[in-house]
Coordinates of C-alpha atoms in Angstrom, one line a residue:
M1 CA 4.3 -16.9 14.3
N2 CA 4.5 -18.7 17.7
N3 CA 7.5 -18.1 20.0
F4 CA 9.2 -21.4 18.9
I5 CA 9.0 -20.4 15.2
M6 CA 10.3 -16.9 15.9
K7 CA 13.2 -18.2 17.9
T8 CA 13.9 -20.6 15.0
I9 CA 14.1 -17.6 12.6
K10 CA 16.3 -15.7 15.0
Y11 CA 18.8 -18.5 15.5
T12 CA 18.9 -19.4 11.8
F13 CA 19.7 -15.8 11.0
L14 CA 22.4 -16.0 13.7
L15 CA 24.0 -18.9 11.8
L16 CA 24.1 -16.9 8.7
F17 CA 25.6 -14.0 10.6
I18 CA 28.4 -16.3 11.9
S19 CA 28.9 -18.0 8.5
V20 CA 29.7 -14.9 6.6
G21 CA 32.1 -13.8 9.4
I22 CA 30.6 -10.4 10.1
Q23 CA 31.1 -8.6 13.4
S24 CA 28.2 -6.7 14.8
C25 CA 28.4 -3.0 15.5
S26 CA 28.3 -2.2 19.2
E27 CA 26.5 0.7 20.6
D28 CA 29.8 2.0 21.9
D29 CA 30.8 2.7 18.4
A30 CA 28.0 5.1 17.8
N31 CA 28.9 8.8 17.5
T32 CA 26.0 11.0 18.3
I33 CA 27.9 14.3 18.5
N34 CA 26.6 16.8 16.0
P35 CA 29.3 17.7 13.5
S36 CA 30.1 21.3 12.6
E37 CA 28.2 22.6 9.6
N38 CA 31.1 22.0 7.2
S39 CA 32.2 18.6 8.5
P40 CA 31.0 15.2 7.2
L41 CA 28.2 13.8 9.2
S42 CA 29.1 11.1 11.7
F43 CA 27.3 7.8 12.3
R44 CA 24.4 8.4 14.6
Q45 CA 22.0 6.1 16.4
E46 CA 19.0 6.6 18.6
L47 CA 17.4 3.7 20.4
N48 CA 13.7 3.4 21.5
V49 CA 12.5 6.5 19.9
S50 CA 8.9 7.0 20.9
Y51 CA 6.2 7.6 18.3
G52 CA 3.1 7.1 20.4
S53 CA 1.8 6.6 23.9
D54 CA 2.0 2.8 24.0
S55 CA 5.2 1.2 25.2
D56 CA 5.4 -0.8 22.0
Q57 CA 5.4 2.3 19.9
V58 CA 9.2 2.8 19.6
F59 CA 11.9 2.3 17.0
D60 CA 15.7 2.3 16.7
I61 CA 17.3 4.4 14.0
Y62 CA 20.8 4.0 12.6
L63 CA 22.0 6.8 10.4
P64 CA 25.2 6.2 8.3
A65 CA 28.2 8.5 8.3
N66 CA 28.4 10.9 5.4
R67 CA 24.7 10.8 4.8
T68 CA 22.8 13.3 2.7
L69 CA 19.2 14.1 1.9
N70 CA 19.6 11.3 -0.7
T71 CA 20.3 8.6 1.8
K72 CA 17.7 5.9 1.6
V73 CA 16.0 4.3 4.5
M74 CA 15.2 0.6 5.2
L75 CA 12.5 -0.3 7.7
L76 CA 12.8 -3.6 9.5
V77 CA 9.5 -5.2 10.6
H78 CA 9.6 -8.2 12.9
G79 CA 7.3 -11.2 12.9
G80 CA 5.4 -12.9 15.6
G81 CA 1.9 -13.7 14.3
W82 CA 0.8 -10.1 14.9
T83 CA 0.6 -10.9 18.6
S84 CA 4.2 -11.2 19.7
G85 CA 7.8 -10.6 18.7
D86 CA 10.1 -7.6 19.1
K87 CA 12.5 -5.5 17.1
E88 CA 15.3 -7.3 18.8
D89 CA 14.4 -10.3 16.6
M90 CA 15.7 -8.3 13.6
N91 CA 19.0 -7.4 15.2
I92 CA 20.9 -10.0 13.1
L93 CA 19.6 -8.5 9.9
K94 CA 20.2 -5.0 11.2
D95 CA 23.9 -5.9 11.9
L96 CA 24.2 -7.5 8.5
M97 CA 22.9 -4.3 6.9
L98 CA 25.2 -2.1 8.9
Q99 CA 28.2 -4.1 7.7
D100 CA 27.3 -4.9 4.1
L101 CA 25.0 -2.0 3.2
P102 CA 26.5 0.9 5.2
D103 CA 25.1 3.7 3.2
I104 CA 21.5 2.9 4.0
A105 CA 19.8 4.3 7.1
I106 CA 18.0 1.6 9.1
V107 CA 14.8 1.9 11.2
N108 CA 14.1 -1.2 13.3
I109 CA 10.5 -0.9 14.5
N110 CA 8.2 -2.2 17.1
Y111 CA 4.4 -1.9 16.7
R112 CA 1.4 -2.4 19.0
L113 CA 0.7 -6.1 19.3
A114 CA -2.7 -7.6 18.9
D115 CA -4.6 -9.2 21.8
E116 CA -8.2 -9.9 22.8
N117 CA -8.9 -6.2 23.1
N118 CA -6.9 -4.9 20.1
T119 CA -7.2 -6.3 16.6
P120 CA -4.1 -6.1 14.4
F121 CA -5.9 -4.3 11.6
P122 CA -5.8 -1.4 11.1
M123 CA -3.8 -0.8 14.3
Q124 CA -0.5 -2.0 13.0
I125 CA -0.9 -0.4 9.6
D126 CA -1.6 2.9 11.5
D127 CA 1.6 2.5 13.4
I128 CA 3.7 2.1 10.3
T129 CA 2.0 5.2 8.8
T130 CA 2.9 7.2 12.0
I131 CA 6.5 6.1 11.8
I132 CA 6.9 7.1 8.2
N133 CA 5.2 10.5 8.8
L134 CA 7.6 11.1 11.7
L135 CA 10.6 10.2 9.5
E136 CA 9.4 12.7 7.0
T137 CA 8.8 15.4 9.6
N138 CA 12.4 14.9 10.9
Q139 CA 14.0 14.4 7.5
T140 CA 16.2 17.5 7.8
D141 CA 17.3 16.5 11.3
Y142 CA 18.1 12.9 10.4
V143 CA 19.5 13.9 7.0
I144 CA 17.7 11.2 5.0
S145 CA 15.7 10.8 1.9
D146 CA 11.9 10.1 1.8
D147 CA 12.7 7.0 -0.3
I148 CA 12.3 3.8 1.8
G149 CA 12.4 0.1 1.6
F150 CA 10.8 -2.6 3.7
L151 CA 12.4 -5.8 5.0
G152 CA 9.9 -8.0 7.0
T153 CA 9.8 -11.5 8.3
S154 CA 6.6 -13.6 8.7
A155 CA 3.8 -11.3 10.0
G156 CA 6.2 -8.4 9.5
A157 CA 6.5 -9.2 5.9
H158 CA 2.7 -9.3 5.5
L159 CA 2.6 -5.8 7.1
S160 CA 5.4 -4.6 4.9
M161 CA 3.6 -5.7 1.7
L162 CA 0.2 -4.6 2.8
W163 CA 1.3 -1.0 3.7
S164 CA 3.4 -0.6 0.6
Y165 CA 0.8 -1.9 -1.8
A166 CA -2.3 -0.2 -0.3
Y167 CA -1.2 2.7 1.9
D168 CA 1.9 4.3 0.3
T169 CA 0.0 7.3 -1.1
N170 CA 3.2 9.1 -1.9
S171 CA 5.0 6.2 -3.7
D172 CA 7.9 6.5 -1.2
V173 CA 8.5 2.7 -1.1
K174 CA 11.2 1.6 -3.6
M175 CA 11.5 -2.1 -2.6
I176 CA 10.0 -4.7 -0.4
A177 CA 11.7 -7.9 0.9
S178 CA 9.3 -10.6 2.2
I179 CA 10.7 -13.5 4.1
V180 CA 7.9 -16.1 4.7
G181 CA 5.2 -13.4 4.6
P182 CA 1.5 -14.3 4.4
T183 CA 0.0 -12.8 1.2
N184 CA -3.5 -14.1 0.7
F185 CA -6.0 -15.0 3.5
T186 CA -8.5 -16.2 0.9
D187 CA -6.1 -18.9 -0.3
P188 CA -8.0 -22.2 -0.2
A189 CA -4.9 -23.6 1.6
Y190 CA -6.2 -21.4 4.5
L191 CA -9.9 -21.3 4.0
D192 CA -10.3 -25.1 3.5
N193 CA -7.6 -26.2 6.0
E194 CA -8.2 -28.5 8.9
D195 CA -4.9 -27.5 10.7
P196 CA -5.4 -25.5 13.9
A197 CA -2.1 -23.6 13.4
L198 CA -3.2 -22.4 10.0
Q199 CA -6.7 -21.6 11.2
E200 CA -5.2 -19.4 14.0
L201 CA -3.9 -17.1 11.3
I202 CA -7.4 -16.5 10.0
N203 CA -8.8 -16.2 13.5
I204 CA -6.5 -13.3 14.4
Y205 CA -8.2 -11.4 11.6
G206 CA -11.5 -13.0 12.4
I207 CA -13.4 -10.0 13.7
D208 CA -14.8 -9.9 10.2
A209 CA -13.9 -13.1 8.4
S210 CA -15.9 -12.2 5.3
I211 CA -14.2 -12.6 2.0
P212 CA -14.2 -8.8 1.3
F213 CA -12.5 -8.2 4.6
L214 CA -9.9 -10.9 4.1
E215 CA -9.2 -9.4 0.7
L216 CA -8.8 -6.0 2.3
V217 CA -6.0 -7.3 4.5
S218 CA -4.3 -9.5 1.9
P219 CA -1.4 -8.1 -0.1
Y220 CA -2.3 -10.4 -3.0
H221 CA -5.6 -8.6 -3.4
Q222 CA -4.2 -5.1 -2.8
V223 CA -1.2 -5.1 -5.1
T224 CA -1.4 -3.1 -8.4
A225 CA 0.9 -2.6 -11.4
D226 CA 2.4 0.5 -9.6
A227 CA 3.8 -1.7 -6.8
P228 CA 7.5 -1.3 -6.0
P229 CA 10.0 -4.1 -6.8
T230 CA 9.4 -7.1 -4.5
I231 CA 11.6 -10.0 -3.5
L232 CA 9.9 -13.1 -2.0
F233 CA 11.5 -15.9 0.0
Y234 CA 9.5 -19.0 1.0
G235 CA 10.0 -22.6 2.3
G236 CA 8.3 -25.5 0.6
Q237 CA 7.7 -27.3 3.9
D238 CA 6.5 -24.3 5.9
P239 CA 3.8 -25.4 8.4
L240 CA 2.3 -21.9 8.7
I241 CA 2.8 -20.3 5.3
P242 CA 1.8 -22.6 2.5
S243 CA 4.0 -22.4 -0.5
S244 CA 1.0 -21.3 -2.5
Q245 CA 1.2 -18.0 -0.7
G246 CA 4.5 -17.3 -2.4
I247 CA 3.8 -19.0 -5.7
D248 CA 0.5 -17.2 -6.2
M249 CA 2.0 -13.9 -5.2
Q250 CA 4.8 -14.4 -7.7
A251 CA 2.2 -15.1 -10.5
K252 CA 0.3 -12.0 -9.6
L253 CA 3.4 -9.8 -9.7
E254 CA 4.3 -11.4 -13.0
N255 CA 0.9 -10.7 -14.5
L256 CA 1.0 -7.1 -13.3
G257 CA 4.4 -6.5 -14.7
V258 CA 5.9 -5.7 -11.3
T259 CA 9.7 -6.1 -11.0
H260 CA 10.2 -9.1 -8.6
Q261 CA 12.2 -12.1 -7.6
F262 CA 10.8 -15.3 -6.1
I263 CA 12.9 -17.8 -4.3
L264 CA 11.4 -21.1 -3.0
Y265 CA 13.5 -23.5 -1.0
P266 CA 11.7 -26.8 -1.5
N267 CA 12.9 -28.5 1.7
A268 CA 12.8 -25.5 4.0
G269 CA 10.2 -24.6 6.6
H270 CA 9.4 -21.4 8.4
G271 CA 13.1 -20.4 8.4
W272 CA 16.2 -22.2 7.1
V273 CA 19.9 -22.6 7.7
G274 CA 23.2 -23.3 5.9
V275 CA 23.6 -22.7 2.2
E276 CA 20.0 -21.7 1.8
L277 CA 20.3 -18.9 4.4
L278 CA 23.5 -17.7 2.8
D279 CA 21.7 -17.6 -0.5
T280 CA 18.9 -15.5 1.1
W281 CA 21.3 -12.8 2.3
T282 CA 23.3 -12.8 -1.0
K283 CA 20.1 -12.3 -3.0
L284 CA 18.6 -9.8 -0.5
K285 CA 21.7 -7.7 -0.5
A286 CA 21.9 -7.6 -4.3
F287 CA 18.2 -6.7 -4.6
T288 CA 18.6 -3.9 -2.1
S289 CA 21.7 -2.6 -3.8
T290 CA 19.8 -2.5 -7.1
H291 CA 16.5 -1.0 -6.0
L292 CA 17.2 1.1 -2.9
L293 CA 20.7 2.5 -3.2

């Protein structure tokens, strides 16, 4: 959410990155030469692909070798309280995926950030829609499937769930991974709070703080029985995302019969290290392998 929290997330994922002994893939390893028609496709990456006129409307795409039109795509969505953050914050997860899930195409996105003149909704949802439409338009060039997954952290996890539950009109999303994502802005833990940091979350969406509007932008209120499999990770001591956000979301998914997993680390905050972080990647990798590959 704030810069300190986002740096904490970034560095804790770095610890995981080191702990599992993975070497990141350098840009020098990328092969962007188009193979001949009968040759296997080579690894290809394109950085800062523009999808709009704003400087924040760019993404990085990593296309695996030997891909086909059945190759699935994972979108990475950074956090930052809807007002800050950058796709670089997701590079550790991107590198983990390149190493451990090499058959999945990765799209690491930026989106327009909210400020005093630009509210996050529907602007950021519109950006995700534009990206997905562009991927579909360029499906033959990229050689990818229209089946996608989302992996988001914090505000990016909220956007991932909200878009998938409410705006995926073609049912392209096959899985969602939410790491400390807000789910319900009508949660009493938010509405009845006296904590300025928590209230700031509501204020960002405060252009219309009515209950109907807060429900409109809450994944908890938008999810249906048709929702894709969802895995949720939360910290029991998170100062920004009350554990009720995850607990209530898990109960809603259970009642709807949606395939899901819920992991709560009781002593963790808005990010975690050590064994808990290794557990996160292990579970996330297995969930992705089951539902996206």
